[in-house]
Coordinates of C-alpha atoms and ligand atoms in Angstrom, one line a residue:
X1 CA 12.3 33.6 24.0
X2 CA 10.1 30.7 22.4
X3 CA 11.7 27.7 22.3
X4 CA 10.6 25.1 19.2
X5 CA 10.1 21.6 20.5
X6 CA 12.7 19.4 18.9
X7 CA 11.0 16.7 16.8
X8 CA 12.0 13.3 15.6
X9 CA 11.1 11.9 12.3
X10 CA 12.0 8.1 12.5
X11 CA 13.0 6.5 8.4
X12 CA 12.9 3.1 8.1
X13 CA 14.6 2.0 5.1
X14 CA 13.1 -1.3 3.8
X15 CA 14.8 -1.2 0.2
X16 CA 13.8 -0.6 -3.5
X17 CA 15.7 1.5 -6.4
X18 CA 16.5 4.4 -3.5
X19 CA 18.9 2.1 -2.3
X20 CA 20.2 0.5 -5.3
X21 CA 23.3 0.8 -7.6
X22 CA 25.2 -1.2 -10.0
X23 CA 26.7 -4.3 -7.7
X24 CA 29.6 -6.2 -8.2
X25 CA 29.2 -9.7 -9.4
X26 CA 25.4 -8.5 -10.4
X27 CA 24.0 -7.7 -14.4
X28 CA 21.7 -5.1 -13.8
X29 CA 21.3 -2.8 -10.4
X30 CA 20.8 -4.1 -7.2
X31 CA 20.9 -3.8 -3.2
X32 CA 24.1 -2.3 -2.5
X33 CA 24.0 -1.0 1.0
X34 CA 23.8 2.9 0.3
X35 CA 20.9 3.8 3.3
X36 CA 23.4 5.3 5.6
X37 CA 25.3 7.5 2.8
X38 CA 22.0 8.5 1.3
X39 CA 20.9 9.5 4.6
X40 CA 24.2 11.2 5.5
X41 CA 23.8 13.0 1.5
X42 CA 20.4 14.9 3.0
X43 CA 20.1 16.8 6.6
X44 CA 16.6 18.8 7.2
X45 CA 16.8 22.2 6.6
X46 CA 14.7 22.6 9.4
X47 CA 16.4 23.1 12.5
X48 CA 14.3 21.0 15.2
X49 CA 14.0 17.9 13.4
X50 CA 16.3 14.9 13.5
X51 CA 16.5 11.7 11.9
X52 CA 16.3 8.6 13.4
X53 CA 17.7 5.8 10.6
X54 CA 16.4 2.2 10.9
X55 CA 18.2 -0.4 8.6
X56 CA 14.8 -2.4 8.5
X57 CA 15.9 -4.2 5.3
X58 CA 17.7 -4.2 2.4
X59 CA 15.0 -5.6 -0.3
X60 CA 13.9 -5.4 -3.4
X61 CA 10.1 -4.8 -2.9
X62 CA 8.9 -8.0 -5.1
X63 CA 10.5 -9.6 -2.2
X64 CA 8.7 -8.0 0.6
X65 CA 5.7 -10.7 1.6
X66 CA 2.3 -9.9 3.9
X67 CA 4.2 -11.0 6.5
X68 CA 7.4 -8.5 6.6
X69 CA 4.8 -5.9 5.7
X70 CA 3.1 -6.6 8.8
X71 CA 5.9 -6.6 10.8
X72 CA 7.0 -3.4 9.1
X73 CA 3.8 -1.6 10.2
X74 CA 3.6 -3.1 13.7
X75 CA 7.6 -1.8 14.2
X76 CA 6.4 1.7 13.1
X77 CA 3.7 1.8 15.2
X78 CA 5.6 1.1 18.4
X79 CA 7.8 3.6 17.4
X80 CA 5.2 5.8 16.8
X81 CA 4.0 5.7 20.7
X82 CA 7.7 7.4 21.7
X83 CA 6.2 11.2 22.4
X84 CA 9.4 12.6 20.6
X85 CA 8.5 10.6 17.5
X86 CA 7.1 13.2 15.2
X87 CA 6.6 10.7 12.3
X88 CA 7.2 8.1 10.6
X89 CA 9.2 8.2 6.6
X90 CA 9.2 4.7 5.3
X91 CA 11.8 4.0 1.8
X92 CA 10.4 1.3 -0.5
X93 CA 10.4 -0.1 -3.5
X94 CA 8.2 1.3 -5.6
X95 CA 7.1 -1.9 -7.1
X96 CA 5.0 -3.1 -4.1
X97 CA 4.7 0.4 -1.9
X98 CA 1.1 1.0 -2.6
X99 CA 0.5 -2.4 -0.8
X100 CA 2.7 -2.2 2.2
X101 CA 1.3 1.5 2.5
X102 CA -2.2 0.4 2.3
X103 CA -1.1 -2.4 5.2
X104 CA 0.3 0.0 7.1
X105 CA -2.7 2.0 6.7
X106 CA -4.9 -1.3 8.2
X107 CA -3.1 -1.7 10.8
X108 CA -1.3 1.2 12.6
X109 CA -4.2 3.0 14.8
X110 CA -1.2 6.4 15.3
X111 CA -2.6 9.8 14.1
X112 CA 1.0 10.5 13.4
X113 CA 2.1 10.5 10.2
X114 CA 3.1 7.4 8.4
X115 CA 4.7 8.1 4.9
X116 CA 5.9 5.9 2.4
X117 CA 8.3 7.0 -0.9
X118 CA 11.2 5.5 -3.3
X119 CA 12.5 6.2 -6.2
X120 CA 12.3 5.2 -9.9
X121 CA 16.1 5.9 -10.8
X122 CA 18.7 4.3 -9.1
X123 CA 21.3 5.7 -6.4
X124 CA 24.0 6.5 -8.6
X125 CA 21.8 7.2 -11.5
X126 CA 21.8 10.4 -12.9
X127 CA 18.7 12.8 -12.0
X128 CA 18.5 10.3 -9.1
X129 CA 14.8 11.3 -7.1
X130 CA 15.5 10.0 -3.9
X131 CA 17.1 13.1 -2.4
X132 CA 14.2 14.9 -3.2
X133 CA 11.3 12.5 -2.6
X134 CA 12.8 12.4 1.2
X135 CA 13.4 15.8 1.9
X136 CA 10.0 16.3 0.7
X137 CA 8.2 13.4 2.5
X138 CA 10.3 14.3 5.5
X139 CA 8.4 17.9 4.9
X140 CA 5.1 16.4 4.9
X141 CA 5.7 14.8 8.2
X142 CA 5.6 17.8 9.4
X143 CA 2.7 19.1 8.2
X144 CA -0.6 19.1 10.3
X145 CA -1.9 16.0 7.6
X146 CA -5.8 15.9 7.9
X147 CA -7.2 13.6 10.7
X148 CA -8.2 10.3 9.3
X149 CA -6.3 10.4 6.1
X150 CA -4.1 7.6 7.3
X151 CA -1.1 6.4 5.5
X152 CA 0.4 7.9 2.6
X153 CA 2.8 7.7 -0.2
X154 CA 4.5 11.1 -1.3
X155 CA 6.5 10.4 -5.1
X156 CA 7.5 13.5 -7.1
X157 CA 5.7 16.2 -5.4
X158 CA 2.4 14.5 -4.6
X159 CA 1.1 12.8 -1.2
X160 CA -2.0 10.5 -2.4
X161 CA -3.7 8.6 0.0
X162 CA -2.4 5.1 0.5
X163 CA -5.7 3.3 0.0
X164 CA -6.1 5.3 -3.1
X165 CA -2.7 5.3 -4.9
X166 CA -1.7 2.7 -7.3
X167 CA 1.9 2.8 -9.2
X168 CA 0.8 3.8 -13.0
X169 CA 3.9 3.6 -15.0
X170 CA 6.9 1.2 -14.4
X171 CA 9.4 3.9 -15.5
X172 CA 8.8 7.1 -15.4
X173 CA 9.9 9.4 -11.9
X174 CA 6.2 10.4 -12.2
X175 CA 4.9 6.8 -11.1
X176 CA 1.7 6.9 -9.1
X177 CA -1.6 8.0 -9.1
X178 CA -4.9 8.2 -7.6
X179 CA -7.0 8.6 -10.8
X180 CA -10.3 9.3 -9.4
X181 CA -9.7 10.5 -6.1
X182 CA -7.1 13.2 -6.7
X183 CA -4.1 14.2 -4.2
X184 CA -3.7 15.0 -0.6
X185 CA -1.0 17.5 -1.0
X186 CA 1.8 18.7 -3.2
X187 CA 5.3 20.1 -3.5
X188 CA 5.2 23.9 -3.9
X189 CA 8.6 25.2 -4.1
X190 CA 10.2 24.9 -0.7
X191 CA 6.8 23.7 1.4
X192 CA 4.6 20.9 1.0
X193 CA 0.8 21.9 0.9
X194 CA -2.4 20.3 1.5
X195 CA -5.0 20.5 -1.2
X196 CA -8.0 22.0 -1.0
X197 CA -10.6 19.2 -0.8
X198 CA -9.0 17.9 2.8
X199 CA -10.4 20.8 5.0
X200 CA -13.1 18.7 5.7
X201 CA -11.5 15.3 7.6
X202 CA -12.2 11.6 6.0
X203 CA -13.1 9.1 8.9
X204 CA -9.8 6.9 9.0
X205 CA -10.6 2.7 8.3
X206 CA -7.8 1.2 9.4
X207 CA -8.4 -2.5 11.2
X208 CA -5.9 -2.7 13.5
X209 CA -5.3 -7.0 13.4
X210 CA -3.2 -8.7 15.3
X211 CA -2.5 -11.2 13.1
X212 CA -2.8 -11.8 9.1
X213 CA -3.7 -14.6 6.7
X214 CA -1.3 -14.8 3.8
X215 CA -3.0 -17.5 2.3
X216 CA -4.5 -15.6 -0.2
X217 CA -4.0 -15.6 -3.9
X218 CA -4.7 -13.0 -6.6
X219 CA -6.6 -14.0 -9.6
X220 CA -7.4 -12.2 -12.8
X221 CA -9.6 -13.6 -15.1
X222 CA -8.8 -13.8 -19.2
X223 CA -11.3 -15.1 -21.4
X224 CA -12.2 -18.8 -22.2
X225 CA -10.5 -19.4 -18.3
X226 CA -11.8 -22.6 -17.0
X227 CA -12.2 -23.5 -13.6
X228 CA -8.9 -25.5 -12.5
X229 CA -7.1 -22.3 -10.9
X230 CA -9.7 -21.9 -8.1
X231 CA -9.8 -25.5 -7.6
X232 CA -6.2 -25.4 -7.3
X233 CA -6.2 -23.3 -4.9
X234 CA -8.7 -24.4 -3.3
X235 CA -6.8 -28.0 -2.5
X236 CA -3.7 -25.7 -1.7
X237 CA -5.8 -24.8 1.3
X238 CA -6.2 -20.8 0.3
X239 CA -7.9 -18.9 3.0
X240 CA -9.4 -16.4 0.8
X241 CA -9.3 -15.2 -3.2
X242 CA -9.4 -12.5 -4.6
X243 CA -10.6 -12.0 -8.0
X244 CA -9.9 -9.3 -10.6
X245 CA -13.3 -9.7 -13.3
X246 CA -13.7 -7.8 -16.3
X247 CA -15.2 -4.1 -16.4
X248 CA -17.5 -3.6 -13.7
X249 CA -16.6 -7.3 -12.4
X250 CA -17.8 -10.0 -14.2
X251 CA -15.8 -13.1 -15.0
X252 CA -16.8 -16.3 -17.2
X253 CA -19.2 -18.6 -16.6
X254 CA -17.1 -21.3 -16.5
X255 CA -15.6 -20.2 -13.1
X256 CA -19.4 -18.7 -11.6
X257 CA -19.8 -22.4 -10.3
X258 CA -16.0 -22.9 -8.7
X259 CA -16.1 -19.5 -6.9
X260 CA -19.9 -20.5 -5.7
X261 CA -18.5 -23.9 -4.1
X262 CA -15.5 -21.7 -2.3
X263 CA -17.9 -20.0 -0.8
X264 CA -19.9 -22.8 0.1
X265 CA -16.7 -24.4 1.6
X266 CA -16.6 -20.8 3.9
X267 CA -13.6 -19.5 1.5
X268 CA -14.9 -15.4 1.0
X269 CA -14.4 -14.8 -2.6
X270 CA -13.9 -10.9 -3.3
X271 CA -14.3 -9.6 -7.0
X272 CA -12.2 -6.3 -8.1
X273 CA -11.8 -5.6 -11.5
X274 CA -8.6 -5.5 -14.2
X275 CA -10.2 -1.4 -14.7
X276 CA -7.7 0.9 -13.8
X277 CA -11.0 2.8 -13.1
X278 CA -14.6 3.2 -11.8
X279 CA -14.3 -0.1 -9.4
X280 CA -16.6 -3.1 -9.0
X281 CA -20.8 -2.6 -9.5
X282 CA -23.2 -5.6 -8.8
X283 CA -24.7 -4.7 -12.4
X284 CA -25.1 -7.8 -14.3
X285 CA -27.6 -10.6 -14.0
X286 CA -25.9 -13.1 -16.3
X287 CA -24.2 -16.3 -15.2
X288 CA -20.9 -14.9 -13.8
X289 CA -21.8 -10.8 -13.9
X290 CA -21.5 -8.8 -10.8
X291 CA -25.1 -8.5 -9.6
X292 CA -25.5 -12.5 -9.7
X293 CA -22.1 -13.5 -8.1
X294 CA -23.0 -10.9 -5.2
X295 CA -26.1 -12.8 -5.0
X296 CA -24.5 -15.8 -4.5
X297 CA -22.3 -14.3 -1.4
X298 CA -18.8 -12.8 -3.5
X299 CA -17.7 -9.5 -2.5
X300 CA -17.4 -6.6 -4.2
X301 CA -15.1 -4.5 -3.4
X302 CA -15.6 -1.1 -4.8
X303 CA -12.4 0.8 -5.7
X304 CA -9.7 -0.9 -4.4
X305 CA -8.5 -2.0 -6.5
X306 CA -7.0 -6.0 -6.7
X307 CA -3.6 -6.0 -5.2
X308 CA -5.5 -3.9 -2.0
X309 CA -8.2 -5.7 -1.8
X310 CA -6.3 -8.9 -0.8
X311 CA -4.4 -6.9 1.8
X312 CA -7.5 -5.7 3.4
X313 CA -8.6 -9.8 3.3
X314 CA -5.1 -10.9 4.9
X315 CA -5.9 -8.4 8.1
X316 CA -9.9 -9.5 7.8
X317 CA -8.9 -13.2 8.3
X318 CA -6.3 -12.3 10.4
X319 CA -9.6 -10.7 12.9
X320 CA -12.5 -13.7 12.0
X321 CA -13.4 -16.1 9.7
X322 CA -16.7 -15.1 9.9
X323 CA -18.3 -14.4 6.6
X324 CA -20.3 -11.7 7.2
X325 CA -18.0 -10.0 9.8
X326 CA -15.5 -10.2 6.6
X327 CA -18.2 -8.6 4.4
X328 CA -19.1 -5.8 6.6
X329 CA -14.9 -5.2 6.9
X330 CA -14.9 -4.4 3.1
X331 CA -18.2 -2.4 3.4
X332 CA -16.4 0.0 5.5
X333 CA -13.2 -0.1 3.0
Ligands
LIG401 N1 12.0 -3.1 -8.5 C1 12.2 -2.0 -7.6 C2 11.6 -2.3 -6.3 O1 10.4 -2.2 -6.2 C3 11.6 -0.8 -8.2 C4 11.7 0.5 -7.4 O2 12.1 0.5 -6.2 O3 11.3 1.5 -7.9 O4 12.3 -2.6 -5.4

């Protein structure tokens, strides 16, 4: 008689609207301490896998900073070193996953798997997804995920990478995407499959710091915006910026000169773009366009998209603050 190996999927539960219900004392839904009877709501149907719950947090995910999100992935990958740990199911807010997913993707070196989900409705809402969005990601822990894909988020049927997925739509179940690169695997029925294009493995980039730089604003740039944000942050002592241009990344003239005296001052500047598409291109010439502010030493960081983009600088500055060590780190994104 074969005996199957008993394996242990370990769930953190950070937060988010998988956790939430109406609170007393509270207008509107909020934290409310359901982890342990959602858990106890949903058992495996699979016979040699167990859950191990870990009360992480109770937060709403616009409160999660770098810093608890590094934590978060440095706790999963120590548990991830246990042999009987199978995997690893993180619950989230939806709001910020795609960011704690892509740090957890920079900086846990596992090969087990690391999935994120939520939900979009509320515990005790009705047609609540979190039920099903853990069974299923609990699923997809156990599939054989393809070597290199790192971590990922799984939300109504579909795993997408985590460096690829973005949240699309603020309220409907069907809330991520990853618009040009397609998914990893879906929901059929009772199993979760792979899809098609991941026979062939994708070389895994994590960066594995051991420390981060949260100093780090976001930018995006409107038209007619003058210079006095970056200089702001500049005398705030940011570390880094990040920069979403227009279409292919360009951004005014009137801020070409700031970002050129950050760098100058050994601040990286990296340009992504307020596209929901096609990334960041060193096409333009003109005072502020791509191809001139990547002459002048600004980043360009293909398809990642803004919010990513500044997790991958926390972890870069976290490793050096060498310039070009920083810009070969994104060429590798
Ligand atoms: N605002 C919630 C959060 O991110 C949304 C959600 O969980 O879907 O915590």
């Amino acid at each position: 008689m074969t005996m199957t190996k008993q394996q242990e999927i370990v769930v953190f539960f950070t937060g988010g609207t998988i956790g939430m219900s109406p609170a007393e004392g509270v207008t509107g839904v909020a934290p409310n301490d359901n982890f342990h009877e959602l858990l106890n709501q949903f058992k495996p149907q699979e016979a040699n896998v167990t859950l191990r719950p870990v009360l992480w947090s109770d937060k709403p995910s616009p409160h999660m900073t770098p810093d608890d999100m590094f934590r978060l992935a440095l706790d999963v990958e120590k548990t991830l070193v246990e042999p009987s740990v199978a995997g690893a199911v993180i619950l989230h807010g939806t709001d910020t996953l795609a960011e704690t997913a892509y740090m957890c993707d920079m900086v846990i070196a596992s090969d087990k798997p690391v999935i994120l989900t939520g939900s979009m409705r509320y515990y005790s809402e009705s047609g609540y997804d979190g039920i099903r969005n853990l069974a299923n990601t609990v699923r997809a822990c156990l599939l054989p995920l393809p070597p290199g894909i790192g971590a990922c988020i799984l939300m109504t049927d579909r795993i997408f990478a985590a460096r690829e997925a973005v949240k699309v739509n603020s309220l409907n179940v069907d809330a991520f995407e990853s618009r040009e690169a397609g998914v990893v695997g879906y929901v059929a029925g009772e199993s979760v499959v792979l899809a098609r294009r991941y026979s062939t493995p994708t070389p895994r980039r994590g960066l594995h710091p051991e420390a981060i730089e949260e100093r780090v604003p976001l930018l995006t740039a409107y038209t007619g915006m003058d210079r006095s944000l970056i200089d702001h942050c500049r005398s705030l002592g940011s570390k880094g910026i990040v920069i979403e241009g227009f279409g292919a990344g360009n951004v005014p003239p009137t801020i070409a000169t700031a970002l050129e005296e950050c760098l100058s001052d050994n601040i990286p500047v990296v340009l992504a773009t307020r596209c929901i598409e096609g990334g960041v291109w060193p096409i333009y010439g003109y005072p502020g366009g791509g191809a001139d502010l990547e002459s002048k030493g600004v980043i360009l960081c293909g398809r990642l998209g803004g919010p990513k983009a500044r997790i991958r600088l926390i972890c870069a500055l976290g490793m050096t603050s060498d310039m070009r060590k920083i810009r070969q780190i994104f060429s590798e994104a």
